[in-house]
Short mmCIF file of C-alpha atoms in Angstrom, two decimals:
data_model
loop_
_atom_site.label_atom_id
_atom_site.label_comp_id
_atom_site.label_asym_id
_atom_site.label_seq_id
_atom_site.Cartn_x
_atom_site.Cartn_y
_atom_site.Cartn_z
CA UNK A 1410 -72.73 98.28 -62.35
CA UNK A 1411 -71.32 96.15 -59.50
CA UNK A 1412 -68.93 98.12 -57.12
CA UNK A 1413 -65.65 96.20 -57.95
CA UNK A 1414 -66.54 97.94 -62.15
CA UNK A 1415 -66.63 101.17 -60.99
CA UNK A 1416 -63.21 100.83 -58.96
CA UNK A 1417 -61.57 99.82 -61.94
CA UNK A 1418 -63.24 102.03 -64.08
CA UNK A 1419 -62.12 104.68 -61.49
CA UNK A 1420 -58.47 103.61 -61.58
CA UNK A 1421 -58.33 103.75 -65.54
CA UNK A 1422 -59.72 107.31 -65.16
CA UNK A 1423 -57.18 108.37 -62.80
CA UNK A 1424 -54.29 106.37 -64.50
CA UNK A 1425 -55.59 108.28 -68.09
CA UNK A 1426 -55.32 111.91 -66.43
CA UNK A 1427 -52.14 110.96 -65.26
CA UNK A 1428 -51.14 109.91 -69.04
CA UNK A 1429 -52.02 113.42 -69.94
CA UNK A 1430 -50.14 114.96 -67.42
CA UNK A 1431 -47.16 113.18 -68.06
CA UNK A 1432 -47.27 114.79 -71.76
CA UNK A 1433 -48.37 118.21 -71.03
CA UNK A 1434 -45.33 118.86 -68.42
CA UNK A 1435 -42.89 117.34 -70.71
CA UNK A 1436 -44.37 119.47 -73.73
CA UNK A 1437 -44.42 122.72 -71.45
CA UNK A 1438 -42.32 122.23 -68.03
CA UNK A 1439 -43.90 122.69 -64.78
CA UNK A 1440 -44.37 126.30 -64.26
CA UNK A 1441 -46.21 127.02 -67.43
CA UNK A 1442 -48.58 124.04 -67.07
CA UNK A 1443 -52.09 124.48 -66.04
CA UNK A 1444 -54.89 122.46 -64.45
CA UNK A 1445 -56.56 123.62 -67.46
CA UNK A 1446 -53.78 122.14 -69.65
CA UNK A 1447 -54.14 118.84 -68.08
CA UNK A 1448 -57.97 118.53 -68.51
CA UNK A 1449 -57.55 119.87 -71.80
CA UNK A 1450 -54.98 116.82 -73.04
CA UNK A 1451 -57.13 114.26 -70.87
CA UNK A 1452 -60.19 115.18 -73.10
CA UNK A 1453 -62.51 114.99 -69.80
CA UNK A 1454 -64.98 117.34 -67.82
CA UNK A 1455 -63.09 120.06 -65.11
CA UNK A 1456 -65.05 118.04 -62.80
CA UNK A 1457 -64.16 115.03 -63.58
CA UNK A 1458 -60.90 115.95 -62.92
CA UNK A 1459 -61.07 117.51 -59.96
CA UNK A 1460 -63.00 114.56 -58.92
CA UNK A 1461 -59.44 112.83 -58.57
CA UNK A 1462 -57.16 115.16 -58.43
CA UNK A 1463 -56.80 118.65 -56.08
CA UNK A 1464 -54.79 120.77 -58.67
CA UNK A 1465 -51.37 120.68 -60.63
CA UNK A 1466 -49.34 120.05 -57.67
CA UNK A 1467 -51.11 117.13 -56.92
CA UNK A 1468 -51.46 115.42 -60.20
CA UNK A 1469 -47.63 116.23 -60.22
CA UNK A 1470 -46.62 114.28 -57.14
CA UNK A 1471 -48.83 111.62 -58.05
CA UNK A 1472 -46.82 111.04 -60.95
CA UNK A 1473 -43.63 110.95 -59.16
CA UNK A 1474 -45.36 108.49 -56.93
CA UNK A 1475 -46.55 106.32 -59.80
CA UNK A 1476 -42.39 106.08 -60.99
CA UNK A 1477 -41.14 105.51 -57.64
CA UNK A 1478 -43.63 102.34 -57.11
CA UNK A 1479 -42.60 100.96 -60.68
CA UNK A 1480 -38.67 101.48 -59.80
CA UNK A 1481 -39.62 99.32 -56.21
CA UNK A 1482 -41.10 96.70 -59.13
CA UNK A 1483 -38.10 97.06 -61.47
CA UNK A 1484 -35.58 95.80 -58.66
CA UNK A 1485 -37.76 92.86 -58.07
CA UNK A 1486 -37.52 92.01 -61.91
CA UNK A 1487 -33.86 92.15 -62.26
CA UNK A 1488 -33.86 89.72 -59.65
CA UNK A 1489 -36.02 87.27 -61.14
CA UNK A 1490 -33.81 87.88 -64.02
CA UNK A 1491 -30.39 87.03 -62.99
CA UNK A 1492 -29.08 84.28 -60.74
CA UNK A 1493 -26.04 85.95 -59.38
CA UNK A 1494 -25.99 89.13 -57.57
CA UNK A 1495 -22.96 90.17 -59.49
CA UNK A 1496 -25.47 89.96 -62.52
CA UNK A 1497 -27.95 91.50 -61.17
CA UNK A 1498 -25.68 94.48 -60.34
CA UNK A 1499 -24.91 94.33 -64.64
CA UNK A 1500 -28.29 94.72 -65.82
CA UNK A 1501 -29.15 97.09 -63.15
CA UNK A 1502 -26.17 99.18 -64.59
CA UNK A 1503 -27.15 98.73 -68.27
CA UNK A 1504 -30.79 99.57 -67.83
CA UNK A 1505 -29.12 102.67 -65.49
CA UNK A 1506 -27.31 103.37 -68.82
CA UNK A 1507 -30.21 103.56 -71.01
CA UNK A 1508 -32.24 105.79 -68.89
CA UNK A 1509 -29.73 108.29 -68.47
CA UNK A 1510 -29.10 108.34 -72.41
CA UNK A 1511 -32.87 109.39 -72.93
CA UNK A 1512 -33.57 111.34 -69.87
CA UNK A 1513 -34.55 114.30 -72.34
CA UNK A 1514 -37.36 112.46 -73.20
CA UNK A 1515 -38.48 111.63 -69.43
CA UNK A 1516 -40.25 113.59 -66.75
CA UNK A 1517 -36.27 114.08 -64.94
CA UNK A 1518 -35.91 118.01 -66.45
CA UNK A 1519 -39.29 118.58 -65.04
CA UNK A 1520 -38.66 117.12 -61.67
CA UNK A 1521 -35.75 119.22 -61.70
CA UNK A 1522 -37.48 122.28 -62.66
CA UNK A 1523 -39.60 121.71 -59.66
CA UNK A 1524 -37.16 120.84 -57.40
CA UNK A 1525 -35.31 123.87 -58.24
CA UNK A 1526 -38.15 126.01 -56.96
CA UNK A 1527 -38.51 123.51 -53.71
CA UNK A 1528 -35.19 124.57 -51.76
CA UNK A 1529 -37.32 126.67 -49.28
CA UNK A 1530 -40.43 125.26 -49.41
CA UNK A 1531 -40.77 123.34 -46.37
CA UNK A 1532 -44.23 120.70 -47.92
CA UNK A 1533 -42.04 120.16 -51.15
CA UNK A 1534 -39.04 119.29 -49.06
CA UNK A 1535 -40.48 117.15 -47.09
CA UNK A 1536 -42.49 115.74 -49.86
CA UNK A 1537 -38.71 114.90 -51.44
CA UNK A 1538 -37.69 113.67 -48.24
CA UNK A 1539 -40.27 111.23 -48.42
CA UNK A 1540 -38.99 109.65 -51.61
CA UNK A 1541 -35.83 109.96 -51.01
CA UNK A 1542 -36.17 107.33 -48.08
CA UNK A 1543 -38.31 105.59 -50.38
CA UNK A 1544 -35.72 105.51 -52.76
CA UNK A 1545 -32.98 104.40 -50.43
CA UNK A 1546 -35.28 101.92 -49.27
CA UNK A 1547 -35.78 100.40 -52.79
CA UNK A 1548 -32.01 100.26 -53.02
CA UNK A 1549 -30.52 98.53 -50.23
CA UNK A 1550 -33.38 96.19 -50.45
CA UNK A 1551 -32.11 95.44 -53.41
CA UNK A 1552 -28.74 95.26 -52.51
CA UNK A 1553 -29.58 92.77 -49.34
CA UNK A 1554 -30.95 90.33 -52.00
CA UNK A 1555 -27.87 90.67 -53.77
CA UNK A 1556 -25.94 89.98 -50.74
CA UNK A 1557 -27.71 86.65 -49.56
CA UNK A 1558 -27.19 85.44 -53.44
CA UNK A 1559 -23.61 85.01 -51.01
CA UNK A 1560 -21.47 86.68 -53.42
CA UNK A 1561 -20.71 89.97 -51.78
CA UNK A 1562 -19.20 90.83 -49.09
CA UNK A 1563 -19.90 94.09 -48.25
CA UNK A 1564 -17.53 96.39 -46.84
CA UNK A 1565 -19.64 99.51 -45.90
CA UNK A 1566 -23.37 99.78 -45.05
CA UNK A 1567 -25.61 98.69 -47.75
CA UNK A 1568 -27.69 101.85 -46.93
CA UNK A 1569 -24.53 104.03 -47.59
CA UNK A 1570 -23.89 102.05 -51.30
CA UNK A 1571 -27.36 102.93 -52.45
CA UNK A 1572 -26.89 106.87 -51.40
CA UNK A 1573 -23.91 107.39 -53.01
CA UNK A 1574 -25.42 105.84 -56.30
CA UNK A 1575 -28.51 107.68 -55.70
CA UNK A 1576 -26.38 111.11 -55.43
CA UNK A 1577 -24.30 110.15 -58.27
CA UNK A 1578 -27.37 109.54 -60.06
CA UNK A 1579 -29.03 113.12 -59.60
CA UNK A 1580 -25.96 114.55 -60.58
CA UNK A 1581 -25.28 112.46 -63.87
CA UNK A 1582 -28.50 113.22 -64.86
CA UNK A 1583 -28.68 116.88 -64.58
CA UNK A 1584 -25.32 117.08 -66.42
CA UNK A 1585 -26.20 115.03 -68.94
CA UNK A 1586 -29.76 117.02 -69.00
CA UNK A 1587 -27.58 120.16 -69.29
CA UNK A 1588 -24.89 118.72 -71.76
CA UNK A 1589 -25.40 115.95 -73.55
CA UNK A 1590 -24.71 112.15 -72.52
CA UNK A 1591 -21.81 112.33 -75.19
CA UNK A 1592 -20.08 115.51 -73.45
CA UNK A 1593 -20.49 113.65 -69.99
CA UNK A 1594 -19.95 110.70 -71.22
CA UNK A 1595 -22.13 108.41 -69.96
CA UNK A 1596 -20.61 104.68 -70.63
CA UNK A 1597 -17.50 105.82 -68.96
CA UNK A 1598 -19.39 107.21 -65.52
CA UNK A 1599 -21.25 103.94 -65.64
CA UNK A 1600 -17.92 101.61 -65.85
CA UNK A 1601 -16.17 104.26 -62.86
CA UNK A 1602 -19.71 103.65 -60.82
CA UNK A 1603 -19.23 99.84 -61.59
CA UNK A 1604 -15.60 100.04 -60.02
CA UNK A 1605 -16.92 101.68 -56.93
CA UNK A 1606 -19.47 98.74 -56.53
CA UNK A 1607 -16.51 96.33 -57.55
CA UNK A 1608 -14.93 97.99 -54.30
CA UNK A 1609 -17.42 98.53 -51.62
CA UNK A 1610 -19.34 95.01 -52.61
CA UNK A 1611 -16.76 93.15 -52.53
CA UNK A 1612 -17.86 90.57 -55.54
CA UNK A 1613 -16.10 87.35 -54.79
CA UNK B 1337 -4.33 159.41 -63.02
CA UNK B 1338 -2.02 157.30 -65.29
CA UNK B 1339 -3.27 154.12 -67.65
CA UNK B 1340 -2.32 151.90 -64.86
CA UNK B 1341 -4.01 153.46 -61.78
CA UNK B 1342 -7.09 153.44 -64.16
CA UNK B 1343 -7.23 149.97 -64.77
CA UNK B 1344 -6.90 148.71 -61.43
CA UNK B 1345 -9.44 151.48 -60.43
CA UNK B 1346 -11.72 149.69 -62.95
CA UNK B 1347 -10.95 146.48 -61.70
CA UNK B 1348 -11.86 147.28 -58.34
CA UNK B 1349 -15.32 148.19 -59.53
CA UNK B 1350 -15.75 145.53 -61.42
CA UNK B 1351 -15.00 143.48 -58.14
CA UNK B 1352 -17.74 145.35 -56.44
CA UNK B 1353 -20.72 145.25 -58.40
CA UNK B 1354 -20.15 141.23 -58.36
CA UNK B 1355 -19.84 141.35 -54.40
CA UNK B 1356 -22.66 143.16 -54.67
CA UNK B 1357 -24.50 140.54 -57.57
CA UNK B 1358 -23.86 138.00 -55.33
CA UNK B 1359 -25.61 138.93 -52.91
CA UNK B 1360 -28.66 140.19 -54.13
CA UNK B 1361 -28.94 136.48 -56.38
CA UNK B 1362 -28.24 134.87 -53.59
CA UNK B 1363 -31.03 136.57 -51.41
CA UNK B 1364 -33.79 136.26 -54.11
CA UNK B 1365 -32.57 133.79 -57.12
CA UNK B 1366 -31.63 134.13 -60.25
CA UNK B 1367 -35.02 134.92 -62.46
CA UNK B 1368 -36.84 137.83 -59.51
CA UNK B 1369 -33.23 139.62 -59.34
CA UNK B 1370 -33.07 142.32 -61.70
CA UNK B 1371 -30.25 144.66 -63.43
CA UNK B 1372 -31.75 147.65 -61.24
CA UNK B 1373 -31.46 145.10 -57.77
CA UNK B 1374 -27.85 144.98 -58.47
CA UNK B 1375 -27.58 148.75 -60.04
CA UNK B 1376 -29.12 149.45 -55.88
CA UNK B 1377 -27.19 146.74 -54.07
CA UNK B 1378 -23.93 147.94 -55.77
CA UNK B 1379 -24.25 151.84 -54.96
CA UNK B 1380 -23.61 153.17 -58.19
CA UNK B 1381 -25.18 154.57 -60.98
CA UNK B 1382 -26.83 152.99 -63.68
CA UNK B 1383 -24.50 154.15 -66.27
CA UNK B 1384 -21.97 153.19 -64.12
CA UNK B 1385 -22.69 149.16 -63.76
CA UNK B 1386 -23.62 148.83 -67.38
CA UNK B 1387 -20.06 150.37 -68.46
CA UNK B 1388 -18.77 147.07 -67.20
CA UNK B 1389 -21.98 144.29 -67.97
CA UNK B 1390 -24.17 144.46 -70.46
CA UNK B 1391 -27.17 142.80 -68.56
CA UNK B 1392 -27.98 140.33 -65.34
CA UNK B 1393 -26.89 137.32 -67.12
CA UNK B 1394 -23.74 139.18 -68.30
CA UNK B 1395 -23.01 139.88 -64.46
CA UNK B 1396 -23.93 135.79 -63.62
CA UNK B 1397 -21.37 134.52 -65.71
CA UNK B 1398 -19.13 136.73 -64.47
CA UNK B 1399 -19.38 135.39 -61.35
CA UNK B 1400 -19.54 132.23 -62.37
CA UNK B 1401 -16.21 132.41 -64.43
CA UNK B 1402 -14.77 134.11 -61.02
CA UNK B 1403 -15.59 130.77 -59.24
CA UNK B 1404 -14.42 128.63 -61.83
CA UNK B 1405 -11.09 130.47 -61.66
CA UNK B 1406 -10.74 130.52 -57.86
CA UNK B 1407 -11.52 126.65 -58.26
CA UNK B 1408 -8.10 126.62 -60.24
CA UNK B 1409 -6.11 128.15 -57.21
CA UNK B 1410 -7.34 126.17 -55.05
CA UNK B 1411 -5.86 122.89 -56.72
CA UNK B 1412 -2.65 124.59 -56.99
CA UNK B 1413 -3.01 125.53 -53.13
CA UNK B 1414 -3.83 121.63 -52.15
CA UNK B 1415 -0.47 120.87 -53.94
CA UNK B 1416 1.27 123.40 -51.98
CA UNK B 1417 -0.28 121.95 -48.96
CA UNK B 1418 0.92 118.97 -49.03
CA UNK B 1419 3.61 116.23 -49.95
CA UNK B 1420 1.85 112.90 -51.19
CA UNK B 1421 -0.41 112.60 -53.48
CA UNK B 1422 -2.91 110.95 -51.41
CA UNK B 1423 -2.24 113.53 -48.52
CA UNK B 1424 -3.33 115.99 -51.57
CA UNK B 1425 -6.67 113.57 -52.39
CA UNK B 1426 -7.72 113.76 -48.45
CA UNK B 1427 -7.34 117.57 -48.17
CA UNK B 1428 -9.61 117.80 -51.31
CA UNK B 1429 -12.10 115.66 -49.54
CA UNK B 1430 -12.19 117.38 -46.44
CA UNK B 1431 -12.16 121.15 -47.79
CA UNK B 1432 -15.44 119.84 -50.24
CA UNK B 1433 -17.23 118.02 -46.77
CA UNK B 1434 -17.10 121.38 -45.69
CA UNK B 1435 -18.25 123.62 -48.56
CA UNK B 1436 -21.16 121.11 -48.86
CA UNK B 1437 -22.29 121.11 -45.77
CA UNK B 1438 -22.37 124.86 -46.68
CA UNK B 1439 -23.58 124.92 -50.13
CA UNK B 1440 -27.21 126.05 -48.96
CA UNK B 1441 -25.39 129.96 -47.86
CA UNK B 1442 -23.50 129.74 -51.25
CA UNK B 1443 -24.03 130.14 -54.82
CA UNK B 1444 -25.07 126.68 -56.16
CA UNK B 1445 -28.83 127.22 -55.28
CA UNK B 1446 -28.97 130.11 -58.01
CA UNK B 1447 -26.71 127.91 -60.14
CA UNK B 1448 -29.13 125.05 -60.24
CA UNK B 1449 -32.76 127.25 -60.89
CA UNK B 1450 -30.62 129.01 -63.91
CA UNK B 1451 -29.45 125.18 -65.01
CA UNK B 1452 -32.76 123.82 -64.61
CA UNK B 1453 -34.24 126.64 -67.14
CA UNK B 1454 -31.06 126.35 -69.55
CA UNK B 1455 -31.85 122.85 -71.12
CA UNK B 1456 -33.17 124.32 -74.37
CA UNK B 1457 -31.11 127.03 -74.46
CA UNK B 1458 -28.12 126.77 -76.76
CA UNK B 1459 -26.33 129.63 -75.78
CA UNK B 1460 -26.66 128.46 -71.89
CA UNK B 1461 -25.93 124.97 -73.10
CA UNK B 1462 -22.56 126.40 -74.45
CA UNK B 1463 -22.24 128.52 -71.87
CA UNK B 1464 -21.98 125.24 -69.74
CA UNK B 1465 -19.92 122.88 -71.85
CA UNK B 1466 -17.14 125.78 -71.64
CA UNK B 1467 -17.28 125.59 -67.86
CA UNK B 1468 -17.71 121.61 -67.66
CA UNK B 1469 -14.88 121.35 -69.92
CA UNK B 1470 -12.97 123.53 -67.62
CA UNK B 1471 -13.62 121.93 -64.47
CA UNK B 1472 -12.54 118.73 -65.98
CA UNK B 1473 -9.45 120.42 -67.80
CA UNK B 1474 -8.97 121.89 -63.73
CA UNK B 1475 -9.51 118.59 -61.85
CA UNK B 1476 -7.81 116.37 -64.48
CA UNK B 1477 -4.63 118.63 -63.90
CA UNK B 1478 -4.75 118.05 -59.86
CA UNK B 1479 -4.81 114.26 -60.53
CA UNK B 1480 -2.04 114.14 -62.79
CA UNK B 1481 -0.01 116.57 -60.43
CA UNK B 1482 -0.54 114.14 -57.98
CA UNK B 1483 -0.05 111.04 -60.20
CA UNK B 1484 3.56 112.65 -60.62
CA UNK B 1485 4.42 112.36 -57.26
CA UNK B 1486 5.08 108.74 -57.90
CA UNK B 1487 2.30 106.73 -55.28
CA UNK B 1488 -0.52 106.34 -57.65
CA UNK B 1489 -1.01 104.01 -60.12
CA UNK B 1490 -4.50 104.69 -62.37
CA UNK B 1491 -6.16 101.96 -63.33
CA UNK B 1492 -8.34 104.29 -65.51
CA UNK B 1493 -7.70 107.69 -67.46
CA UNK B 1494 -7.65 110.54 -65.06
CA UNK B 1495 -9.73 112.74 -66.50
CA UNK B 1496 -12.55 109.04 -66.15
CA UNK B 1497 -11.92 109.85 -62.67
CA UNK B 1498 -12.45 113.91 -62.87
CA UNK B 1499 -15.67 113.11 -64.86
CA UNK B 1500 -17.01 111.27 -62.41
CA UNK B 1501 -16.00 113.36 -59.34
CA UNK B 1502 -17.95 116.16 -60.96
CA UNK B 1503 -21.18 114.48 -61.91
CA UNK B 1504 -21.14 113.07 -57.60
CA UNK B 1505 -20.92 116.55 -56.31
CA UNK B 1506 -23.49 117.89 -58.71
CA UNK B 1507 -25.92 115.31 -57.18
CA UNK B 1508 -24.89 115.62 -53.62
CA UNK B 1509 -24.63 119.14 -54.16
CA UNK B 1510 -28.83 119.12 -55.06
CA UNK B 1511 -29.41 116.57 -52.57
CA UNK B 1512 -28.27 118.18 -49.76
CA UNK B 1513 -30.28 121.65 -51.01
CA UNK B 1514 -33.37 119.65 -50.90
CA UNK B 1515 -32.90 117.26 -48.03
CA UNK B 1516 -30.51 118.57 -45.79
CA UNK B 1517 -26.92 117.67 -45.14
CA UNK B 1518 -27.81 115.50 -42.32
CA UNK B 1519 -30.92 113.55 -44.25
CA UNK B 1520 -28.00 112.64 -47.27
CA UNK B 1521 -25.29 111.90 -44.66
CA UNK B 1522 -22.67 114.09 -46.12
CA UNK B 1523 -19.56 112.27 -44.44
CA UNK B 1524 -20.75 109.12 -44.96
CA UNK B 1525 -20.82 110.35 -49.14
CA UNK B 1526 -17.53 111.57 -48.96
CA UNK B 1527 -15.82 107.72 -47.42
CA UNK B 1528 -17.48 106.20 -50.68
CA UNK B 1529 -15.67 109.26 -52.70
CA UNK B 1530 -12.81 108.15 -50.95
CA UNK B 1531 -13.44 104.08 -51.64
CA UNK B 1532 -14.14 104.85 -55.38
CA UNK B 1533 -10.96 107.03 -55.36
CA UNK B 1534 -8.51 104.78 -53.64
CA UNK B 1535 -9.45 101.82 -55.81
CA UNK B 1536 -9.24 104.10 -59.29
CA UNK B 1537 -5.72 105.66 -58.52
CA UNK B 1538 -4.57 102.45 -56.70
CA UNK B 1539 -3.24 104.82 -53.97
CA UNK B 1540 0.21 102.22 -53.68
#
């Protein structure tokens, strides 16, 4: 077996624990998951497992990591997808929209659970600060595209735009988590966060 | 003693053992703290603190419900403050820079790990549409006080706006737990508040 084979092969191992993960915290939340739970649902050796991953917390974080790399590859899509950046700014809403209507479903009430239990833990916070620069990163990337589509003309900090819709993000999702996108409402949040970015973006 | 010396006797007790709740939740979190923390922290006798709450979740609420009314006054208070309506708006902003620059001393970090274990709970899921519905009911109240005082115009319905005040401050609320007021750039938060508001109410 050539080198390059067993890399791959490696990766689809990892990527398959990771799969199993994914389920197991949804099914039971992060607390009451094991490692043994995880190796369990992957169907592999403890070894094997261990062979990629150093316990729960790890295999947890490189979940999160796995998401935040696919949002970085989302932005880049709804670029290719859209000619203006007005548009773009649309379908970046209505995919916004969706997520938030199924974030039951998703690994978000688990990530909250965790972060919950993170507030004085000074690796986990700085593990969150991590993405969260990541995250703001992603975003005003995004929104400098937009802007030299020459539509916009921004009135604030492009870095201050994506951290108030990051912010209003975490919170629409935990109350929507908590009480139900019809209670919160989610269409109308999305058309008041589409007025802001009317505002600050200055579409022309 | 007569009926009415009794009552504020009991009222004053009442008031104690959730000075007293408070702070034990707030020194170890809502799931370690237990009836007997607060039975200590409180000075009393058992029998005593379970004549007026029937458990530690009985207590929470209450204190809870004693924020959620204090909340009230303190709309009614910004009115009194103040003569314009966007005068009113700017106060708001500035008293809820402060409290979440703050939030890390107050309540909210026991708030959120009880939230973040409530998602499948019906009873805490009611529990929370009763006070979400309030704080809108609260906040939608403000706006239209201020609406009344002639220089807004809404382009949306006020309680649109409320909705999405709430679900902001939620988010910045856990962001700044996790990352620090300085990482999330508080002030910086609050001037797209203010953007988002200004263009909603059409502040004329």
């Amino acid at each position: 077996m050539s080198p390059k084979v067993t890399e791959e092969h490696k990766e689809q191992r990892r990527l398959e624990i990771l799969k199993a993960a994914e389920e197991v915290f949804k099914r039971k939340g992060y607390e009451p998951t094991s490692m043994q739970d995880i190796i369990e649902e992957a169907r592999m050796s403890r070894g094997g497992v261990y062979l990629y991953f150093s316990g729960k917390e790890d295999v947890f974080r490189a979940l999160l990591d796995q998401l935040d790399a696919g949002q970085g590859l989302w932005y880049g899509e709804l670029l290719a997808q859209t000619k203006t950046a007005w548009e773009a700014v649309e379908r970046f809403l209505a995919v916004l929209e969706e997520q938030v209507q199924t974030v039951a479903d998703s690994l978000t009430p688990v990530v909250y659970e965790y972060v919950s239990s993170s507030w004085r833990d000074p690796s986990r916070r700085a593990y969150f600060t991590r993405r969260y620069e990541l995250a703001i990163a992603q975003a005003t990337a995004f929104l400098q595209a937009c802007v030299e589509r020459g539509d916009f003309r921004p009135e604030i900090p492009l870095e201050s735009v994506a951290r108030f819709v990051i912010s209003f993000f975490d919170g629409l999702h935990m109350d929507v988590l908590l009480l139900g996108a019809d209670k919160v409402d989610v269409k109308d949040q999305i058309d008041s966060l589409r007025r802001y970015l009317r505002a600050v973006l200055q579409s022309v």
